[in-house]
Coordinates of C-alpha atoms and ligand atoms in Angstrom, one line a residue:
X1 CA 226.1 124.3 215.7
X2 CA 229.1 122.4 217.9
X3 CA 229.7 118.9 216.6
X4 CA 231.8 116.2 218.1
X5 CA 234.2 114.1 217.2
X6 CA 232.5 111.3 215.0
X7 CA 235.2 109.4 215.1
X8 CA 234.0 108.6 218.8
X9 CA 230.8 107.4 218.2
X10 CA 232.4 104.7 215.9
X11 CA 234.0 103.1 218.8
X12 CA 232.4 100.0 219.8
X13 CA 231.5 99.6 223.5
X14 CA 233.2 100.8 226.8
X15 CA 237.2 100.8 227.4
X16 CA 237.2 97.1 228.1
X17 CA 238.5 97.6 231.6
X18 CA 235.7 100.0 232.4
X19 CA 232.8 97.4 231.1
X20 CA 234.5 94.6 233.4
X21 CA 234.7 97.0 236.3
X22 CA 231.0 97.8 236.2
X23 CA 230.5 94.1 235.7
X24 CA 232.6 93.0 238.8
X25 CA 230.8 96.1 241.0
X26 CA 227.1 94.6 240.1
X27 CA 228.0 91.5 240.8
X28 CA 230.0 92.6 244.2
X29 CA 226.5 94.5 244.8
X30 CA 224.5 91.6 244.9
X31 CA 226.5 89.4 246.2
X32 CA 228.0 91.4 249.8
X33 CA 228.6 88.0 251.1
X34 CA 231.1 87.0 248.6
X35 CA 235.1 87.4 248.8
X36 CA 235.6 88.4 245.2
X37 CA 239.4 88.0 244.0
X38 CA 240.6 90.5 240.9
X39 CA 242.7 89.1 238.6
X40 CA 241.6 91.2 235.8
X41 CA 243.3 94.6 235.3
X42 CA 247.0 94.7 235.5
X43 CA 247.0 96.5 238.7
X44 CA 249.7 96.5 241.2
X45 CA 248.9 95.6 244.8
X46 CA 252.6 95.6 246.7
X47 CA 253.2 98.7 248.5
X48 CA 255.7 101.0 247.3
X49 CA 259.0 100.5 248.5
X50 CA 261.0 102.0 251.1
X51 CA 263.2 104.0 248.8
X52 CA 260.5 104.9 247.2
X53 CA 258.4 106.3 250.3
X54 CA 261.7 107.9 251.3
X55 CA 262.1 109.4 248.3
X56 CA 258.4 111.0 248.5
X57 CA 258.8 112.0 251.6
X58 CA 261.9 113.9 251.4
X59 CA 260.3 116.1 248.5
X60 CA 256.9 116.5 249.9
X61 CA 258.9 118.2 252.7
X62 CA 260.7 120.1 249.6
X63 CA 257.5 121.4 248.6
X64 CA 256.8 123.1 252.3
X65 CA 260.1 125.4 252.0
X66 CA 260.2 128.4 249.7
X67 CA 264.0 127.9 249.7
X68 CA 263.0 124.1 247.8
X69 CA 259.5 124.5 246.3
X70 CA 259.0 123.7 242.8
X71 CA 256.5 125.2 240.6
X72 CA 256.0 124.0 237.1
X73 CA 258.2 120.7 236.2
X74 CA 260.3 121.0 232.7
X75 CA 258.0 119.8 230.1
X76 CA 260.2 116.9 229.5
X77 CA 261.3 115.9 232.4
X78 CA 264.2 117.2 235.6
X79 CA 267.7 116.1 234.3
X80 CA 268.2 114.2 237.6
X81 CA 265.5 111.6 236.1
X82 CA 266.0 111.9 232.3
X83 CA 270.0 110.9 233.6
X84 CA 269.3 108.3 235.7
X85 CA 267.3 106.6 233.0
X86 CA 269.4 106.9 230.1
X87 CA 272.5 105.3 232.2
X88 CA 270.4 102.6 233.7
X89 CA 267.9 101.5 231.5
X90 CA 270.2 101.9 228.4
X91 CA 273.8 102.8 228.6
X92 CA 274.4 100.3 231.4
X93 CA 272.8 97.6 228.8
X94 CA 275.1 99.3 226.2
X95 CA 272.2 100.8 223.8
X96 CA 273.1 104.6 222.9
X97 CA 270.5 106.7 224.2
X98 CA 271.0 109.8 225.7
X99 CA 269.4 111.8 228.5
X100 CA 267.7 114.4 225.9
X101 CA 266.6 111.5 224.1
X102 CA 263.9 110.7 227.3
X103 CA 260.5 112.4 227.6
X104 CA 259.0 111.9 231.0
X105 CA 254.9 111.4 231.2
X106 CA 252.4 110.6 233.5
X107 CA 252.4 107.1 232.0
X108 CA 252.6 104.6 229.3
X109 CA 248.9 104.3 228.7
X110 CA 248.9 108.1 227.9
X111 CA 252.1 107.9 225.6
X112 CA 250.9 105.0 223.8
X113 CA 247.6 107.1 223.0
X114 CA 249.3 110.2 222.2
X115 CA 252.2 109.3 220.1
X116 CA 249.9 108.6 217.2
X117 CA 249.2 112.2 217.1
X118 CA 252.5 113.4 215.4
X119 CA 251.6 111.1 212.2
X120 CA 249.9 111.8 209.4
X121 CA 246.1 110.2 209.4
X122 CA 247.1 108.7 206.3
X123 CA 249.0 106.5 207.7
X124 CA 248.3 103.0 208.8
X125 CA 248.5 101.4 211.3
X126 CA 249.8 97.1 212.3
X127 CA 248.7 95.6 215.6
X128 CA 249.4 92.6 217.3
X129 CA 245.7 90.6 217.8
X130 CA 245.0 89.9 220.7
X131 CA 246.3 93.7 221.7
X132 CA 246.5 96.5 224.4
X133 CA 243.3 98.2 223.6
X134 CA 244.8 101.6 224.0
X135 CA 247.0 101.8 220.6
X136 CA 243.6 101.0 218.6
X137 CA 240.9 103.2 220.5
X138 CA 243.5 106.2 219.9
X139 CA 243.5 105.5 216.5
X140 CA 239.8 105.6 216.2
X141 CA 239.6 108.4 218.3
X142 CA 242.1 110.3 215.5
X143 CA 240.0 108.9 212.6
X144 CA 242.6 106.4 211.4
X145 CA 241.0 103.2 211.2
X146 CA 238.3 103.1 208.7
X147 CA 235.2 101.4 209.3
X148 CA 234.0 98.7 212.6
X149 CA 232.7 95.4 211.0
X150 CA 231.1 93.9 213.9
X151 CA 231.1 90.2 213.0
X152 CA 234.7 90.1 212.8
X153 CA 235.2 92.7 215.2
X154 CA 238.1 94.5 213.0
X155 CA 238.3 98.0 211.5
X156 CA 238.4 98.5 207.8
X157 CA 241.9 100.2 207.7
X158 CA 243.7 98.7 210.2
X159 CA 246.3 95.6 209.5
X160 CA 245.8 93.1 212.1
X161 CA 248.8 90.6 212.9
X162 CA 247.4 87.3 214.3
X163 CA 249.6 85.9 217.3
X164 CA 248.1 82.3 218.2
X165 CA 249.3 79.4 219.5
X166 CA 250.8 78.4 216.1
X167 CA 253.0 80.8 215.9
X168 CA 254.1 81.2 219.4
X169 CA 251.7 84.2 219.9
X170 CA 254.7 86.3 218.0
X171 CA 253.6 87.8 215.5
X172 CA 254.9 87.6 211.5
X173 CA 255.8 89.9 209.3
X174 CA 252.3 91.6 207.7
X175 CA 251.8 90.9 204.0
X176 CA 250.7 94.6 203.5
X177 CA 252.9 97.5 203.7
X178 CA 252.1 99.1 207.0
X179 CA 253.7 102.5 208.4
X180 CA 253.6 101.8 211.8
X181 CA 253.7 98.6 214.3
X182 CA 252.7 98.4 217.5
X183 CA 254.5 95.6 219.6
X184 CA 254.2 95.3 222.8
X185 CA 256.9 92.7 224.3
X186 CA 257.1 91.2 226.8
X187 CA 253.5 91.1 225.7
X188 CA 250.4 92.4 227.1
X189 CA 247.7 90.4 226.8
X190 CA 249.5 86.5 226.6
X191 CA 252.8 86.9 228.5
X192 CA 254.5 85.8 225.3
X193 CA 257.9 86.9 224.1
X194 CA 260.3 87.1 221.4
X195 CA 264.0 86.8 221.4
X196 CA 266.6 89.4 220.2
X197 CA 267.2 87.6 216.6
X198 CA 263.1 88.2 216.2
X199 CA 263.2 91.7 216.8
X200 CA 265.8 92.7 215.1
X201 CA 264.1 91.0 212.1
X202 CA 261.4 93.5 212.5
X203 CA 263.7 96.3 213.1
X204 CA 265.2 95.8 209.8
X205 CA 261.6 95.3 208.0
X206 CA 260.8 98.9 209.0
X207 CA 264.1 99.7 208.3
X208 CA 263.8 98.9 204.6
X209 CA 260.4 99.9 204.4
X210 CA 260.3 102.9 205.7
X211 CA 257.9 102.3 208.9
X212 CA 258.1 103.2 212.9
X213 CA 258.1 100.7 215.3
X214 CA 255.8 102.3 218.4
X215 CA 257.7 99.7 220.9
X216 CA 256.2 99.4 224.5
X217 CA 258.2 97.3 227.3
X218 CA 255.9 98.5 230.0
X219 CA 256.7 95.1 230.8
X220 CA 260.7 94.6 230.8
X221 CA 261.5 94.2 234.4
X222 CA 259.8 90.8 234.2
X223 CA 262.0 89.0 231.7
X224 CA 263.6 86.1 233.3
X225 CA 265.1 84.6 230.1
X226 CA 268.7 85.6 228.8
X227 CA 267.5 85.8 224.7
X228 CA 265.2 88.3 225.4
X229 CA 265.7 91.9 224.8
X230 CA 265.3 94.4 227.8
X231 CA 264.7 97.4 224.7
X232 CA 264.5 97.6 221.2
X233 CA 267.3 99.7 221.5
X234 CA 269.8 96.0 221.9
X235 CA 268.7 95.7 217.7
X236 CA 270.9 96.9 215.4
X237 CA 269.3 99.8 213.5
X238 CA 267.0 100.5 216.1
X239 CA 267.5 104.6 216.3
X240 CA 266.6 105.4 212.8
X241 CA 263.1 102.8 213.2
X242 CA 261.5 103.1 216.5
X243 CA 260.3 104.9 219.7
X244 CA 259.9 103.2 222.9
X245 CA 257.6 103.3 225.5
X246 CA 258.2 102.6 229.5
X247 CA 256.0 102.6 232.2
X248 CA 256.8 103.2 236.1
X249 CA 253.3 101.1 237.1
X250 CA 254.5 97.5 236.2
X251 CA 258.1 97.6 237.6
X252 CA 257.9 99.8 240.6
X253 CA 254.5 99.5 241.6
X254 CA 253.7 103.4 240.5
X255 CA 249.9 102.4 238.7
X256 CA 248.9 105.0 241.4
X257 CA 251.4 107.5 241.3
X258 CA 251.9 107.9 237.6
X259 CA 255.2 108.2 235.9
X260 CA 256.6 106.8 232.5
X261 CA 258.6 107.8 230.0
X262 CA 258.9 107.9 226.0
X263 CA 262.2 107.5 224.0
X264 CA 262.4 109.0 220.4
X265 CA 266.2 109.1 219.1
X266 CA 267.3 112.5 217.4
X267 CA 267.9 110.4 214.0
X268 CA 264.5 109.3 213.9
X269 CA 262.8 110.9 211.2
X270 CA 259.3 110.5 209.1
X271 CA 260.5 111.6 205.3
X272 CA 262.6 114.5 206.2
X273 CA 260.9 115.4 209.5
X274 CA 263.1 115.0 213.3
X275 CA 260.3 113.3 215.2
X276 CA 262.5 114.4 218.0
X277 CA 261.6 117.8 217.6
X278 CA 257.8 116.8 216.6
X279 CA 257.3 115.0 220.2
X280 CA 259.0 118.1 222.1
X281 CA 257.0 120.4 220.7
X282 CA 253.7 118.4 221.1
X283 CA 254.9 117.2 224.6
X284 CA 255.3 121.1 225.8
X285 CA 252.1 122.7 224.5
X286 CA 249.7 119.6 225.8
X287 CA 251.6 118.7 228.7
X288 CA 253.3 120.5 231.9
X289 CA 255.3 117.7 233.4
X290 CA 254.8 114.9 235.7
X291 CA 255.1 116.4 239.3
X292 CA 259.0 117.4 241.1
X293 CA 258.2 114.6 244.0
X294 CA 256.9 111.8 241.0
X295 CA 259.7 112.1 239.6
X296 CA 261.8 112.1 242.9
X297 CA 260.9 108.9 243.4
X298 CA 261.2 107.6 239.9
X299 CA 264.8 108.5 240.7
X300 CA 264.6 106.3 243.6
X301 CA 263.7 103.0 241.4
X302 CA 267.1 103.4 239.9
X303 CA 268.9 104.0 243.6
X304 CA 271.0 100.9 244.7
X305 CA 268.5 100.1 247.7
X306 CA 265.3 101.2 245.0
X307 CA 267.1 98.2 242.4
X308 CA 267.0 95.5 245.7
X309 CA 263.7 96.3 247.0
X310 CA 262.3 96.2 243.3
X311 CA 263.8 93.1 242.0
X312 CA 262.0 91.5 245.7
X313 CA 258.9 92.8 244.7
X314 CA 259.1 91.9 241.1
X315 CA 260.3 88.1 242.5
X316 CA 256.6 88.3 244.3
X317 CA 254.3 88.7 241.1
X318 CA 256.3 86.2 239.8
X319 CA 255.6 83.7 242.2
X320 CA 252.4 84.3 241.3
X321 CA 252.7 84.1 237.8
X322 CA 254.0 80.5 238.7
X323 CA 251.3 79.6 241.3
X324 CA 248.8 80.6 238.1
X325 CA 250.6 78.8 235.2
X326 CA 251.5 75.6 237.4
X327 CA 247.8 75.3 239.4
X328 CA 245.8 75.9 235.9
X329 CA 248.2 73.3 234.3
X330 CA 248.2 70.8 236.9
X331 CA 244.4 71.0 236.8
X332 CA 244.3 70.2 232.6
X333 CA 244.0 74.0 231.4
X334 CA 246.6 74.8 228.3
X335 CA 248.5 77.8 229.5
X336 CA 251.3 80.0 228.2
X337 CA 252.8 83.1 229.4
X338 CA 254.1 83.8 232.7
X339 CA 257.5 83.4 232.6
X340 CA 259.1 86.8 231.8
X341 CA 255.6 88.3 231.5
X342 CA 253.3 88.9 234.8
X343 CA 250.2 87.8 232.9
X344 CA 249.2 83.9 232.2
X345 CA 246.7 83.3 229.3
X346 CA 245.0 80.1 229.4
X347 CA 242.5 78.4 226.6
X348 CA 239.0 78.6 227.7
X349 CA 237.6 75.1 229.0
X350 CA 234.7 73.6 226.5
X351 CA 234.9 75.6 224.0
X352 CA 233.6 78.5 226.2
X353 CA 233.6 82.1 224.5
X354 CA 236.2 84.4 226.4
X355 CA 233.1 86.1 228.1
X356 CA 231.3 83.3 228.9
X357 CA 233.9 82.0 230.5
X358 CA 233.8 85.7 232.6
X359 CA 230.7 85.5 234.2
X360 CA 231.0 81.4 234.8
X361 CA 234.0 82.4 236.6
X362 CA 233.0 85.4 238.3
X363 CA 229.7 83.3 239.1
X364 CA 231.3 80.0 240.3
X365 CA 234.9 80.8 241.5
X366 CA 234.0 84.9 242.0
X367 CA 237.1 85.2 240.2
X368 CA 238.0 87.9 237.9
X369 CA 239.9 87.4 235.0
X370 CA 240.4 89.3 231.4
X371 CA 238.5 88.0 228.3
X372 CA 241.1 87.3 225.3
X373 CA 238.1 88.7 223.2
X374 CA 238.7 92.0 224.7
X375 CA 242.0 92.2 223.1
X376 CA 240.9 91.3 219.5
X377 CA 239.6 88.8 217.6
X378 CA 242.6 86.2 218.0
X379 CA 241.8 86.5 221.6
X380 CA 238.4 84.7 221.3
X381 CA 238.5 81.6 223.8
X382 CA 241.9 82.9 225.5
X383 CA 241.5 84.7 228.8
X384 CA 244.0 86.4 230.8
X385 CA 244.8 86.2 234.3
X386 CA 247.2 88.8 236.1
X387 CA 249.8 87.9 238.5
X388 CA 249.5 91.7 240.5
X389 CA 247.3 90.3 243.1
X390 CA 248.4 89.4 247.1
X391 CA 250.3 85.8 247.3
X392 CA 247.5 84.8 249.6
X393 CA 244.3 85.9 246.9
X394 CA 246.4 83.9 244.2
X395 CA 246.6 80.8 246.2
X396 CA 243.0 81.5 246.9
X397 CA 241.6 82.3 243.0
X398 CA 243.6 79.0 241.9
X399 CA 242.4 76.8 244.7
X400 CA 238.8 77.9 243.4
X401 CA 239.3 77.6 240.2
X402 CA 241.0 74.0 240.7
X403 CA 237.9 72.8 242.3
X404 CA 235.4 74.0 239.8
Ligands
LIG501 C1 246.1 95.8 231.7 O1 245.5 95.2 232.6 O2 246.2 95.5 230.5 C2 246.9 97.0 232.1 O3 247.0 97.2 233.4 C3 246.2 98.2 231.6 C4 247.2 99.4 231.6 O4 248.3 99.2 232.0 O5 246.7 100.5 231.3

């Protein structure tokens, strides 16, 4: 008889975005008359830009010749995009990746989940806590994480890296061996950062001890400060240690559209295994390539007008992030994050629980806003507020919140 994946039915709960999306639609449902304001998933609301529409446009219209149609993408990606990557994202920041060296996706999220899948089950894993939910379900998922203990809300076999307010919410080196980190900087949940001397400490940790670094800067177009590294690839040592992860959504607005892209250097190897030639090979049987006029306009972002436009609209969330951070300040609340991050995460008022804090916000304020809890453990009594929303609803949610 068929069986499932057991490994599922060990997850605890909903994707933590889905349970606050049904939360926020029953509450929208019985409240009509309320204005609610989202400022809980890390969702773009700018339009694209015009380079970007341009660019969409011009190879929609592609599509409806014979003499331009495109069928079936390359697995990993059209040179035009794989180029225009390499040059600005790294060689223009003087980090030696190459074009071959880029795998294009539909996304970060999907990466993030994915990449654990060329790894041996044996292995184990480090997070950040709080942290992107995404890099632990998928471990679960693959049967990697031992057992749930529900009253601390860890798994058996994972090694959790606590990053609080004592230590800058950057994490420290873990006291167990583990074969592959997770960081995610500038970071997703708490905004937090850490400076190029930091990472390159952890580059040459996995260095020496023989672990991958599974690096996500989904978030790098919002660094603001001049210590803080734009890609792992700035640290010395970086090609033989780590793969990198990108994202279109954050920078460009493309949480819609969907395009991101992986990095795995040719040097990079697990024992004597390329993992180059792992990812190709798992990234051309599961995948067929994110669509000719996706990745049309992801060449776009890196056009001269696409760079202007993009740097205006990144300038916008930012504002935000500074409406948020200053408003919650000025009103008592501690806050951090914000500054080269688009989230702010703030200390729950009277010892509220991250989720109590939810519903008395969603309740009083109808604001919506991400329980730290969501992210792990360290997370409990933090929440997270997103600086993605319209000038106008920021303004708004803070004005609210102020007045509670
Ligand atoms: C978040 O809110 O943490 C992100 O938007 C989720 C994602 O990028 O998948």
């Amino acid at each position: 008889m068929v069986k499932v994946n057991e490994n599922y039915l060990k997850l605890p709960g909903s994707y933590l975005f889905s349970t606050i999306g049904k939360k926020v639609s029953a509450f929208a449902a019985a409240n009509p008359d309320k204005k609610v304001i989202r400022l809980g998933i890390g969702d773009v609301t700018q339009p694209l830009a015009p380079s970007i529409i341009t660019a969409l446009h011009s190879a929609v219209d592609e599509m409806a010749d014979a003499a331009t149609f495109r069928g079936y993408a390359p697995d990993l990606g059209y040179v035009f995009l794989r180029s225009a990557i390499a040059k600005n994202d790294y060689q223009d920041r003087g980090c030696d990746i190459a074009a071959d060296e880029i795998f294009v996706s539909d996304g970060a999220k999907c990466d993030s989940s994915n990449i654990q899948e060329i790894f041996s089950l044996d292995n184990k894993i480090a997070v950040c806590d709080p942290v992107y939910p995404v890099y632990v379900d998928s471990n679960v998922m693959a049967g990697r994480t031992g057992t749930w203990d529900p009253k601390t809300e860890t798994w058996s076999d994972v090694i959790y890296m606590p990053c609080t307010a004592e230590n800058d919410f950057a994490p420290e080196l873990p006291k167990e061996t583990p074969d592959l980190i997770y960081l995610c900087f500038p970071n997703n949940p708490t905004g937090s950062t850490i400076t190029k001397d930091q990472l390159q400490v952890w580059v040459d940790y996995a260095n020496k001890v023989g672990a991958i670094i599974i690096y996500d800067a989904a978030y790098e177009a919002y660094i603001s400060e001049d210590n803080v590294p734009h890609t792992i690839y700035e640290c010395e040592g970086a090609r033989t240690c780590a793969i990198e992860l990108r994202s279109f959504s954050k920078n460009a607005g493309f949480t819609g559209v969907r395009l991101g892209f992986t990095v795995v250097p040719k040097e990079l190897k697990a024992g004597d295994t390329c993992l180059h030639g792992l990812w190709a090979r798992r990234h051309g049987t599961k995948y067929n390539g994110a669509p000719y006029i996706v990745q049309k306009a992801g060449e776009a972002v890196y056009s001269e007008a696409g760079k202007a436009q993009l740097k205006k609209q990144i300038a916008y969330y930012m504002k935000n992030a500074s409406v948020i951070f200053e408003g919650l300040k000025s009103a008592g609340y501690t806050v951090s994050g914000g500054v080269n991050a688009p989230y702010i995460w703030l200390k729950t008022p009277d010892h509220m629980t991250s989720w109590e804090f939810f519903d008395y916000l969603l309740e009083k304020a109808n604001v919506v806003g991400t329980p730290g809890s969501g992210f792990g453990p360290s997370g409990e009594g933090y929440f997270r507020l997103t600086a993605f929303g319209s000038y106008e609803n920021t303004v708004e949610a803070i004005e609210r919140i102020k007045a509670l």
